[in-house]
CSV table of C-alpha atoms in Angstrom, one decimal:
chain,number,residue,atom,x,y,z
A,1,MET,CA,0.1,-0.3,-0.3
A,2,LYS,CA,3.3,2.2,0.5
A,3,ASN,CA,4.4,1.4,-2.4
A,4,LEU,CA,1.6,2.3,-4.5
A,5,ARG,CA,1.4,5.5,-2.7
A,6,THR,CA,4.9,6.3,-3.3
A,7,THR,CA,3.8,5.5,-7.3
A,8,TYR,CA,0.9,7.8,-7.5
A,9,ARG,CA,3.0,10.9,-5.9
A,10,PHE,CA,5.7,9.9,-8.1
A,11,ARG,CA,3.5,10.0,-11.4
A,12,PHE,CA,1.8,13.3,-10.2
A,13,LEU,CA,4.8,15.0,-9.5
A,14,LEU,CA,6.2,13.6,-13.2
A,15,LEU,CA,2.7,15.3,-14.3
A,16,LEU,CA,3.4,18.3,-12.4
A,17,VAL,CA,6.7,19.1,-13.9
A,18,LEU,CA,5.8,18.1,-16.9
A,19,PHE,CA,2.8,20.5,-17.0
A,20,ILE,CA,5.5,23.3,-16.0
A,21,LEU,CA,7.8,22.8,-18.8
A,22,LEU,CA,5.1,22.5,-21.1
A,23,ALA,CA,3.8,25.8,-19.8
A,24,LEU,CA,7.3,27.8,-20.3
A,25,GLY,CA,7.6,26.2,-23.7
A,26,SER,CA,4.2,27.6,-24.7
A,27,PHE,CA,5.1,31.1,-23.4
A,28,TRP,CA,8.9,30.9,-24.7
A,29,LEU,CA,7.0,30.0,-27.9
A,30,LEU,CA,4.7,33.1,-27.7
A,31,GLN,CA,7.3,35.5,-26.9
A,32,VAL,CA,9.4,34.5,-29.9
A,33,MET,CA,6.3,34.6,-32.0
A,34,HIS,CA,5.3,37.6,-30.6
A,35,LYS,CA,9.3,39.3,-31.5
A,36,ASN,CA,9.3,38.0,-34.9
A,37,THR,CA,6.1,39.4,-35.6
A,38,GLU,CA,7.3,42.8,-34.5
A,39,ASP,CA,10.3,43.0,-36.6
A,40,SER,CA,8.3,41.9,-39.4
A,41,LEU,CA,6.3,45.0,-39.1
A,42,PRO,CA,6.9,47.9,-41.0
A,43,LYS,CA,8.2,50.6,-38.0
A,44,PRO,CA,6.1,53.7,-38.3
A,45,ALA,CA,7.7,56.6,-39.9
A,46,ARG,CA,8.9,59.5,-37.7
A,47,THR,CA,6.7,62.4,-37.7
A,48,GLU,CA,8.6,64.7,-35.4
A,49,PRO,CA,11.2,66.8,-36.8
A,50,ASP,CA,14.7,65.4,-36.1
A,51,TYR,CA,17.0,68.5,-35.9
A,52,TYR,CA,17.0,71.9,-35.8
A,53,VAL,CA,19.4,75.0,-36.6
A,54,GLU,CA,19.2,78.6,-35.2
A,55,HIS,CA,20.1,81.9,-36.9
A,56,PHE,CA,21.3,79.8,-40.2
A,57,ASN,CA,22.7,80.9,-43.4
A,58,TYR,CA,22.4,78.7,-46.4
A,59,VAL,CA,24.1,78.8,-49.8
A,60,GLN,CA,22.9,76.8,-53.1
A,61,MET,CA,25.3,76.3,-55.7
A,62,SER,CA,24.7,76.0,-59.1
A,63,PRO,CA,26.0,73.0,-61.1
A,64,THR,CA,28.8,74.9,-62.3
A,65,GLY,CA,30.0,75.7,-58.8
A,66,GLN,CA,28.6,79.6,-58.6
A,67,PRO,CA,26.4,80.8,-56.0
A,68,ARG,CA,22.6,80.6,-57.1
A,69,TYR,CA,20.9,82.2,-54.0
A,70,ASN,CA,21.3,82.3,-49.9
A,71,ILE,CA,18.7,81.2,-47.7
A,72,ALA,CA,18.9,83.0,-44.2
A,73,GLY,CA,16.1,82.8,-40.9
A,74,ASP,CA,15.6,82.2,-37.3
A,75,LEU,CA,15.1,79.0,-37.1
A,76,LEU,CA,15.2,76.0,-39.8
A,77,THR,CA,13.4,72.8,-38.7
A,78,HIS,CA,13.8,69.2,-40.9
A,79,ASN,CA,10.9,67.3,-41.3
A,80,PRO,CA,12.0,63.6,-42.0
A,81,VAL,CA,8.4,62.7,-43.4
A,82,ASN,CA,8.7,64.5,-46.4
A,83,ASP,CA,12.5,65.8,-46.4
A,84,SER,CA,11.2,69.3,-46.0
A,85,PHE,CA,12.3,72.2,-44.4
A,86,ASP,CA,10.3,74.6,-42.2
A,87,VAL,CA,12.1,78.2,-42.1
A,88,GLN,CA,10.9,81.1,-39.4
A,89,LYS,CA,11.7,84.7,-40.9
A,90,PRO,CA,12.9,83.6,-44.0
A,91,VAL,CA,15.1,85.6,-45.9
A,92,ILE,CA,16.4,85.4,-49.3
A,93,HIS,CA,18.8,86.9,-51.7
A,94,SER,CA,19.3,86.2,-55.3
A,95,LEU,CA,23.3,85.9,-56.2
A,96,ASP,CA,23.4,84.7,-59.7
A,97,LYS,CA,25.0,87.4,-61.6
A,98,GLU,CA,23.7,86.7,-65.1
A,99,LYS,CA,20.1,88.0,-63.6
A,100,PRO,CA,18.6,90.5,-62.0
A,101,PRO,CA,18.9,90.5,-58.3
A,102,MET,CA,15.6,89.7,-56.1
A,103,ASN,CA,15.7,89.7,-52.6
A,104,LEU,CA,12.5,88.2,-50.5
A,105,VAL,CA,11.4,88.1,-46.8
A,106,ALA,CA,8.6,86.3,-44.9
A,107,ASP,CA,7.1,85.4,-41.7
A,108,ARG,CA,7.7,82.0,-42.5
A,109,GLY,CA,8.6,79.1,-45.1
A,110,MET,CA,9.0,75.5,-46.3
A,111,ILE,CA,11.5,74.2,-48.4
A,112,GLU,CA,10.7,70.8,-50.5
A,113,ASP,CA,11.5,68.9,-53.5
A,114,ASN,CA,15.4,69.2,-52.9
A,115,ASN,CA,15.2,72.7,-52.5
A,116,SER,CA,13.8,73.1,-56.0
A,117,LYS,CA,10.7,74.9,-54.2
A,118,VAL,CA,10.5,77.6,-51.7
A,119,HIS,CA,6.6,78.5,-50.1
A,120,LEU,CA,7.1,81.7,-48.3
A,121,TYR,CA,3.5,82.8,-46.1
A,122,GLY,CA,2.6,85.6,-44.4
A,123,ASN,CA,3.9,89.7,-45.1
A,124,VAL,CA,5.4,88.4,-48.3
A,125,ASN,CA,7.7,91.2,-49.7
A,126,ALA,CA,9.9,90.7,-52.9
A,127,ASP,CA,12.1,93.5,-53.8
A,128,ARG,CA,14.3,93.7,-57.1
A,129,PRO,CA,16.3,97.3,-57.5
A,130,LYS,CA,16.0,99.4,-59.8
A,131,THR,CA,19.1,98.3,-62.8
A,132,PRO,CA,20.1,99.9,-66.1
A,133,LYS,CA,17.8,97.6,-68.0
A,134,ALA,CA,14.8,97.4,-65.7
A,135,ASP,CA,13.0,99.3,-63.2
A,136,ASN,CA,12.4,98.6,-59.7
A,137,PHE,CA,9.9,96.1,-58.7
A,138,HIS,CA,8.3,95.2,-55.6
A,139,LEU,CA,5.3,92.8,-54.6
A,140,LYS,CA,3.5,92.2,-51.5
A,141,THR,CA,1.6,89.2,-50.9
A,142,GLU,CA,0.5,86.5,-48.5
A,143,TYR,CA,1.7,83.6,-50.3
A,144,LEU,CA,4.3,83.4,-52.8
A,145,LEU,CA,5.9,79.8,-54.5
A,146,LEU,CA,9.6,80.6,-55.2
A,147,LEU,CA,11.3,78.3,-57.9
A,148,PRO,CA,14.7,79.4,-57.4
A,149,ASP,CA,16.1,77.2,-60.1
A,150,ASP,CA,13.9,79.1,-62.9
A,151,ASP,CA,14.1,82.1,-61.4
A,152,ILE,CA,10.0,82.2,-61.1
A,153,MET,CA,7.6,83.5,-58.7
A,154,GLU,CA,3.8,82.3,-58.4
A,155,SER,CA,0.8,82.9,-56.7
A,156,ASP,CA,-2.9,82.1,-56.4
A,157,LYS,CA,-3.4,85.0,-53.6
A,158,PRO,CA,-4.1,88.7,-54.1
A,159,VAL,CA,-0.9,90.2,-54.9
A,160,GLU,CA,0.2,94.1,-54.9
A,161,ILE,CA,3.1,95.2,-57.3
A,162,THR,CA,4.8,98.0,-57.9
A,163,LEU,CA,6.9,98.4,-61.4
A,164,GLY,CA,8.5,102.0,-61.5
A,165,LEU,CA,6.1,104.7,-61.6
A,166,SER,CA,3.1,101.7,-62.4
A,167,THR,CA,0.9,100.1,-59.6
A,168,LEU,CA,-0.6,96.5,-60.0
A,169,ASN,CA,-3.3,94.8,-58.2
A,170,GLY,CA,-4.9,91.4,-59.2
A,171,THR,CA,-5.0,87.5,-57.8
A,172,GLY,CA,-2.7,84.7,-59.3
A,173,MET,CA,0.5,85.7,-60.7
A,174,HIS,CA,3.4,84.2,-62.8
A,175,PHE,CA,6.8,86.6,-63.0
A,176,ASN,CA,9.5,85.7,-64.5
A,177,ASN,CA,12.8,87.5,-63.1
A,178,SER,CA,15.2,86.5,-65.9
A,179,THR,CA,12.8,87.7,-68.8
A,180,ARG,CA,10.7,90.0,-66.4
A,181,GLU,CA,7.6,88.6,-67.9
A,182,LEU,CA,4.7,89.6,-65.6
A,183,LYS,CA,1.1,87.8,-65.6
A,184,LEU,CA,-1.7,88.7,-63.4
A,185,PHE,CA,-4.8,86.5,-63.7
A,186,SER,CA,-7.8,87.9,-62.1
A,187,LYS,CA,-9.3,91.1,-60.7
A,188,VAL,CA,-6.7,93.2,-62.5
A,189,ARG,CA,-6.5,96.9,-62.0
A,190,GLY,CA,-3.8,99.2,-62.0
A,191,VAL,CA,-2.4,102.7,-62.9
A,192,LEU,CA,0.6,102.6,-65.4
A,193,ARG,CA,3.1,105.6,-65.6
A,194,SER,CA,6.0,106.1,-67.4
A,195,THR,CA,9.1,106.5,-66.4
A,196,PRO,CA,10.8,109.8,-66.7
A,197,ARG,CA,13.8,107.5,-68.9
A,198,VAL,CA,10.9,106.5,-71.3
A,199,ALA,CA,8.9,109.5,-70.8
A,200,ALA,CA,12.1,112.0,-72.2
A,201,ASP,CA,12.1,108.8,-75.1
A,202,GLU,CA,9.0,109.1,-75.7
A,203,ALA,CA,9.1,113.2,-76.0
A,204,LYS,CA,12.2,112.9,-78.7
A,205,LYS,CA,10.1,111.2,-80.9
């Protein structure tokens, strides 16, 4: 009888040990499967900025190594999701000696597409001083798309333009700084005045 009890006790302990080992094995297998599943799933893209630069000044070079334009500002923040840059108080100067100089300022900006597009927002002002071949140019708007590689500015917002002694207002604009071609698309009104140089030339005729 005693041997029988011992046998039952031994079998019970053996079953208990096997049950514990089975439970531990199942837990380990679940952990491994869970880890493999996590490793195989794509990691969520980082949405917050990954770095920033205060009081920066960046010069964009041409393929020939000549300075094309520079962008400065109070703060530049990089967004890894779309590889764009947010800029606080951007200031842009064109540096291409073969094109009329242009200076732009705004409250904020966004640079994208490998620096080929610059969006300017809030109190946007663009100035081109008078040159021997062109009158002074001033533009004011709340939004401007700058395409620095093409020396083109575009806007779908109302714009105020001063060109020499003339003033123009309209909604929607395309301006090529290289060719000095200006297009206004709607609600256009303005006052056209000849510069003294042009007036003098007309008087001689």
